[in-house]
XYZ file of C-alpha atoms in Angstrom:
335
model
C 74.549 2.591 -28.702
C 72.023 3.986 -26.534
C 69.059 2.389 -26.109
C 65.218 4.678 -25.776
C 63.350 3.468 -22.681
C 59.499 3.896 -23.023
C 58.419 6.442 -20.813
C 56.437 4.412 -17.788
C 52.977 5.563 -17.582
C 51.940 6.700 -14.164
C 49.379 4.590 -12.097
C 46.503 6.023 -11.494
C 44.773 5.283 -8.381
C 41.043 3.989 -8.783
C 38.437 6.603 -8.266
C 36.031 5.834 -5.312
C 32.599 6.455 -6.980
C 29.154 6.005 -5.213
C 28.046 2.516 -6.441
C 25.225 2.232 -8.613
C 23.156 0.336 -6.628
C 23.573 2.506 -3.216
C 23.464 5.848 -5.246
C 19.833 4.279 -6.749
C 18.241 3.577 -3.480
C 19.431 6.753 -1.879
C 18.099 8.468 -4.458
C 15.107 6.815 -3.819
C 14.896 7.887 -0.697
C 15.479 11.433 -1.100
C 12.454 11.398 -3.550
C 10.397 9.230 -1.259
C 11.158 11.829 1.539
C 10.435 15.129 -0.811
C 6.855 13.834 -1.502
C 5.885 12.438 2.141
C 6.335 16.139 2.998
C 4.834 17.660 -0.296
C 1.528 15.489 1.022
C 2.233 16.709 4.416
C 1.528 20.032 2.906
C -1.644 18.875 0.754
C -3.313 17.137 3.630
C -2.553 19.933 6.481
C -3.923 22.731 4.529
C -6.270 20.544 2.257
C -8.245 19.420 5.836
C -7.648 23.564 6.680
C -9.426 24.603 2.984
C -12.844 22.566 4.423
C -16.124 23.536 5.252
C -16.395 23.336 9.473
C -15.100 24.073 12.761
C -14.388 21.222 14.643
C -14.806 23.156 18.103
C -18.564 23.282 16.952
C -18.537 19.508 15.776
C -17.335 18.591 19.342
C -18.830 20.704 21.550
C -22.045 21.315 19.461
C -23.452 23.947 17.814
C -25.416 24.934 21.372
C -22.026 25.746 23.240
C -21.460 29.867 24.036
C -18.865 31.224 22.590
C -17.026 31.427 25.656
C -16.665 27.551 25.916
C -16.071 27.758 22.138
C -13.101 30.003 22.469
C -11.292 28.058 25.546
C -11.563 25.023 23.156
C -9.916 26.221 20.429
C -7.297 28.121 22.639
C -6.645 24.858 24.429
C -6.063 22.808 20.924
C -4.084 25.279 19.500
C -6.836 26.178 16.547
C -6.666 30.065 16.961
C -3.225 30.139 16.009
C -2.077 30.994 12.130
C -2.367 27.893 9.620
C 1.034 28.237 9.190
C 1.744 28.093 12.973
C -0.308 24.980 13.541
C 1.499 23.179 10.267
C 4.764 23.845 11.616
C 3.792 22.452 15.018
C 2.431 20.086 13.893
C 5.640 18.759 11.495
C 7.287 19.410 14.335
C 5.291 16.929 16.803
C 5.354 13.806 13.966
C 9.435 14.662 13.846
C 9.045 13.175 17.670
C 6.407 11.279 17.324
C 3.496 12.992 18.760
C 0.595 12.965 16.388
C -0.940 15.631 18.884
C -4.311 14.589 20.259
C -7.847 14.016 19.273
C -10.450 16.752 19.340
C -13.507 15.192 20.744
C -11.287 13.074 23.468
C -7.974 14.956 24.046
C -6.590 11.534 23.964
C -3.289 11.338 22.231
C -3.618 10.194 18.316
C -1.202 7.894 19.264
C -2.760 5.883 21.153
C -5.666 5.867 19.066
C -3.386 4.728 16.059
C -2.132 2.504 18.465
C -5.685 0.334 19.386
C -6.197 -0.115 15.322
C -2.919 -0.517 13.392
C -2.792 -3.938 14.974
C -5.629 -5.422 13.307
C -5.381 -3.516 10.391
C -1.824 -4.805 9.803
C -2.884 -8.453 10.540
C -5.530 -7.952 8.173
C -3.413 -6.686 5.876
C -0.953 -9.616 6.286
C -3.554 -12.179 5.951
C -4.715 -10.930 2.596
C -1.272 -10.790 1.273
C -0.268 -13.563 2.361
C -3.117 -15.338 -0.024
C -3.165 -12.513 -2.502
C 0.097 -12.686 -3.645
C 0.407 -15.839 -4.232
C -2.820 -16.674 -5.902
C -2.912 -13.139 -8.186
C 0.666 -14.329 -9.610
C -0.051 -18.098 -10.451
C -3.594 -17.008 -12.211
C -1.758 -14.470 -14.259
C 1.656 -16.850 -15.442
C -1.214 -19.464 -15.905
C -2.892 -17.325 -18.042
C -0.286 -15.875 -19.833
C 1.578 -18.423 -20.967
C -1.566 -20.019 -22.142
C -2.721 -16.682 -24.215
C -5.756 -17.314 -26.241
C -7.010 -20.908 -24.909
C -10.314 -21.504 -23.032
C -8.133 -21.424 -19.595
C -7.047 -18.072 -20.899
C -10.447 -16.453 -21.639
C -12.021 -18.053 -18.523
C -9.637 -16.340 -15.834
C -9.163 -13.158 -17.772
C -13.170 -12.783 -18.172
C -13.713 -13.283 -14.067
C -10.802 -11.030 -13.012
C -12.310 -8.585 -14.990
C -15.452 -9.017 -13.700
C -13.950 -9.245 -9.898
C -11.884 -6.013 -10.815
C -14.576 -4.056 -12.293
C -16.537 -4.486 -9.456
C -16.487 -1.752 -6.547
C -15.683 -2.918 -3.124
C -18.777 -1.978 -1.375
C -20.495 -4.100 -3.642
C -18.291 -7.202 -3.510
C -17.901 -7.250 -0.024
C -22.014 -7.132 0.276
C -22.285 -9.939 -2.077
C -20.020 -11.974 -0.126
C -21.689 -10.940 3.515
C -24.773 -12.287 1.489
C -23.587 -15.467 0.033
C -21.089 -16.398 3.422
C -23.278 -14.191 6.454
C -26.546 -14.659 5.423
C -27.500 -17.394 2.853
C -25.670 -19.778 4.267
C -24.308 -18.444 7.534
C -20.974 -19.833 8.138
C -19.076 -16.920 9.191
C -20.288 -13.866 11.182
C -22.096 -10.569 9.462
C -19.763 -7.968 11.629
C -16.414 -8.489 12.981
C -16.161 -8.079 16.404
C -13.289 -8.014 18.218
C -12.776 -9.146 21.610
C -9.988 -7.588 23.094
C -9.975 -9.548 26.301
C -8.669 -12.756 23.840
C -5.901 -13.266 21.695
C -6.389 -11.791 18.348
C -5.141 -15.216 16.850
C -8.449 -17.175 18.064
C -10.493 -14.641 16.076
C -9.365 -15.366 13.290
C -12.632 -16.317 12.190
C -14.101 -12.325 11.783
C -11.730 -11.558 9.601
C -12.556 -13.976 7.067
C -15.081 -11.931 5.417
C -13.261 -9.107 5.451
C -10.184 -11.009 3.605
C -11.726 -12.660 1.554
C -13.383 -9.423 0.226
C -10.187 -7.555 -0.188
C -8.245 -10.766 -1.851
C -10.505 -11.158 -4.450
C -10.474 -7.209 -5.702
C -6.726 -7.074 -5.566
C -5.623 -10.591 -6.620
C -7.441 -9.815 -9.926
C -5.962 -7.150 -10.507
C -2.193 -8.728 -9.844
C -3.162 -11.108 -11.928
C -4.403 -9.178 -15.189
C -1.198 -7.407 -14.694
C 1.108 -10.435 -14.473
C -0.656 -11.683 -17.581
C 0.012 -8.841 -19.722
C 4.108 -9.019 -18.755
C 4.165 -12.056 -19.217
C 2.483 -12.083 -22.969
C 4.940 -9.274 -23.556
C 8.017 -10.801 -22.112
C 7.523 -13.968 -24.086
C 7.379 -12.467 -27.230
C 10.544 -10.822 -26.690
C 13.828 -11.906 -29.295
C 15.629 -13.351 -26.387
C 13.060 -15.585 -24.932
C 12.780 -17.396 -28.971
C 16.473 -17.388 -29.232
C 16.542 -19.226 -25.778
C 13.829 -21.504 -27.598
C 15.724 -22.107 -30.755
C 18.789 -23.052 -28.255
C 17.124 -25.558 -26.706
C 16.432 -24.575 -23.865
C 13.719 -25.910 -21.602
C 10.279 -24.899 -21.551
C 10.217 -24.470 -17.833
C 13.614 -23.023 -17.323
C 12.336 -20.473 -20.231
C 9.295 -19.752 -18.177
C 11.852 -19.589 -14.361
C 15.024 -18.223 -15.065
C 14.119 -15.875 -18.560
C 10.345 -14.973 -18.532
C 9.050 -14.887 -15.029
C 11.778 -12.539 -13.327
C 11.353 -9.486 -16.285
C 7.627 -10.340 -15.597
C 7.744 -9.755 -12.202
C 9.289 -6.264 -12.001
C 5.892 -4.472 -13.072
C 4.209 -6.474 -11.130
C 5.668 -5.862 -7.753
C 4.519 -2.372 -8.326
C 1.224 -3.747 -8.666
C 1.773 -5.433 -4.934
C 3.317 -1.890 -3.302
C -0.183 -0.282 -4.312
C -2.046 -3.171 -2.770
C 0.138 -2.644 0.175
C -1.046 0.892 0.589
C -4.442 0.064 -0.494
C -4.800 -2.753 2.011
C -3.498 -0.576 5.323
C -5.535 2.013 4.487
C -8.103 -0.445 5.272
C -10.188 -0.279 2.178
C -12.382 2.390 4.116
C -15.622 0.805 2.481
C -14.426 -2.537 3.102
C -13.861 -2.055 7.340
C -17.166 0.360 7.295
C -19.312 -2.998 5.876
C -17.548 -5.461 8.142
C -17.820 -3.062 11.230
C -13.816 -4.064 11.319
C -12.267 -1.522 14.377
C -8.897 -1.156 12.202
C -7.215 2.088 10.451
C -10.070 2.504 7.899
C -12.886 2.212 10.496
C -11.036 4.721 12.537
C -10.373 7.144 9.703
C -14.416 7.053 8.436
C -14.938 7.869 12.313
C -12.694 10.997 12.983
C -14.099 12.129 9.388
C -17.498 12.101 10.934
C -16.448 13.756 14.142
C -13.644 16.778 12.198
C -11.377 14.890 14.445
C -8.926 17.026 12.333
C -5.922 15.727 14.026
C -6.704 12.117 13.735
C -7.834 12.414 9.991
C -4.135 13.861 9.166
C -1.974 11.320 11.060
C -4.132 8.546 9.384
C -3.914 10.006 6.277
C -0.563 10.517 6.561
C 0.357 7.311 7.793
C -1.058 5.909 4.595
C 0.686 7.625 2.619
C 4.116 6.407 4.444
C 3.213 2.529 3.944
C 2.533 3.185 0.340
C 5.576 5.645 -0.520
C 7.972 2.708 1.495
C 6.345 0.216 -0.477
C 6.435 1.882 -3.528
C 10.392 2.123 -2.806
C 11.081 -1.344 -1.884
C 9.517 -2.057 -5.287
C 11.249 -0.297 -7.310
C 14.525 -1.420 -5.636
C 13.382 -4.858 -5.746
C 12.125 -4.493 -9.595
C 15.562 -2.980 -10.234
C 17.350 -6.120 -9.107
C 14.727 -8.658 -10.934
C 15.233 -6.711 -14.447
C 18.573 -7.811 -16.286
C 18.623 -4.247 -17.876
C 17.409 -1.680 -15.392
C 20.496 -3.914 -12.873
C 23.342 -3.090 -15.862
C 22.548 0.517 -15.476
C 23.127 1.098 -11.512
């Protein structure tokens, strides 16, 4: 009697797929690249669409038109739009930023003598507003309705309602002139270290961290409201589960996905120099130096700046949202 074998089913090899995670941040990437040149566009011809020349803002309105024609054959400016974008792209592709009009120095180097103290500035006031905006708003939140509640969300409204220029005059007032414990204007010696200076920059910092930690914190407050009243946070309750490992391990990272967006714009905001902000203070970084080649039409300065900007925020925008992806349970399950 013969007896029926069951067929064997054939193994099938594992497909190699692009993992979640990689295919997310290359995607990204892609989009992060797609816009930096979409606002390559909008700033080339944007600064192109404007009222001027900037041969006649450098040499002056006096200068023959002689003079005025070997200038703009020497920069380049009585070629096509077109021409001059594509030049142009091509130059930040290997990193020439072309040069200035006034000077003929290279952008480059002009970038170069501010993005230092812009950056430390930057890192200074990040380094406090961070921390400070995210303790306010879990302090807040988890507190919603009490007097400490009402207290810190009525001043970081008040301190985000407030426009820079005015905040950072009210503090040159109280700090500079009232009761003078920190100088009006920060000057920079660059024939000493940057880091015994540190005193100039104060002002400045303190200006910037108390616009943009209120507004971290406001936003931290409202996730974390919402996060706590979500089913899984009173299901963790009715467990048992600790108040504070609630508040760690459940609440605070779904809270903090949002919020991290909130940081990447304070990023860009804060290398961009808060142009206001550097223009009060007399601060020689990025924002200084973009308010100056505005004045000037230093065209080609004005684009790399702007440009530049625009980088730190898109990478910081990216590093959020990969970072925010990893922090939230549910956007992590679908990579």
């Amino acid at each position: 009697m013969s007896t029926a074998v069951a067929p064997v089913a054939p193994v099938r090899r594992p497909r190699i797929a692009l993992p979640g995670t990689v295919g997310f941040v290359l995607t990204r990437l892609g989009v992060g690249v797609l816009t930096l040149w979409v606002v390559s566009l909008l700033i080339f011809f944007g600064i192109e669409a404007l009222p001027g020349d900037a041969a006649t803002a450098s040499l002056g309105s006096s200068a023959t038109p002689e003079l005025l024609a070997q200038y703009r054959a020497d920069f380049g400016l009585d070629q096509p739009a077109i021409e001059r974008y594509g030049e142009w792209l091509g130059g930040l592709l290997h990193g020439d930023l072309g040069r200035s009009f006034p000077s003929g120095t290279p952008v480059s180097d002009l970038i170069a003598d501010r993005i230092g103290y812009t950056a430390t500035l930057a890192g200074i006031t990040l380094l406090v507003l961070v921390p400070v905006g995210i303790v306010l708003g879990v302090w807040s939140g988890t507190r919603e309705a009490s007097a400490t509640d009402r207290t810190v969300s009525a001043a970081t409204l008040v301190l985000a309602a407030i426009p820079e220029f005015v905040l950072a005059a009210i503090v040159l007032l109280v700090l500079a002139v009232w009761w003078p414990v920190f100088p009006s204007v920060s000057i920079i010696d660059t024939l000493r270290p940057l880091g015994q200076q540190l005193s100039v920059m104060v002002l400045p910092a303190l200006t910037l961290v108390c616009a943009g930690a209120a507004q971290t914190s406001r936003m931290v407050r409202a996730c974390m409201i919402d996060v706590l009243r979500q089913p899984y946070i009173t299901m963790a309750r009715l467990k048992g589960v600790s108040e504070r490992r609630v508040l760690w391990q459940h609440a605070l990272p779904n809270a903090l996905g949002p919020t991290l967006q909130i940081v990447a714009l304070n990023v860009g905001w804060l290398f961009g120099g808060v142009v206001v902000v550097e223009a009060v203070f007399e601060f020689p970084g990025v924002g200084r130096a973009l308010t100056q080649a505005v004045t000037t039409q230093d065209v080609a300065t004005v684009q790399s700046l702007a440009l530049l900007i625009t980088t730190v925020f898109l990478v910081a925008s990216i590093l959020a949202d990969i970072a925010a992806a990893f922090l939230n349970p549910k956007i992590r399950r679908t990579l």
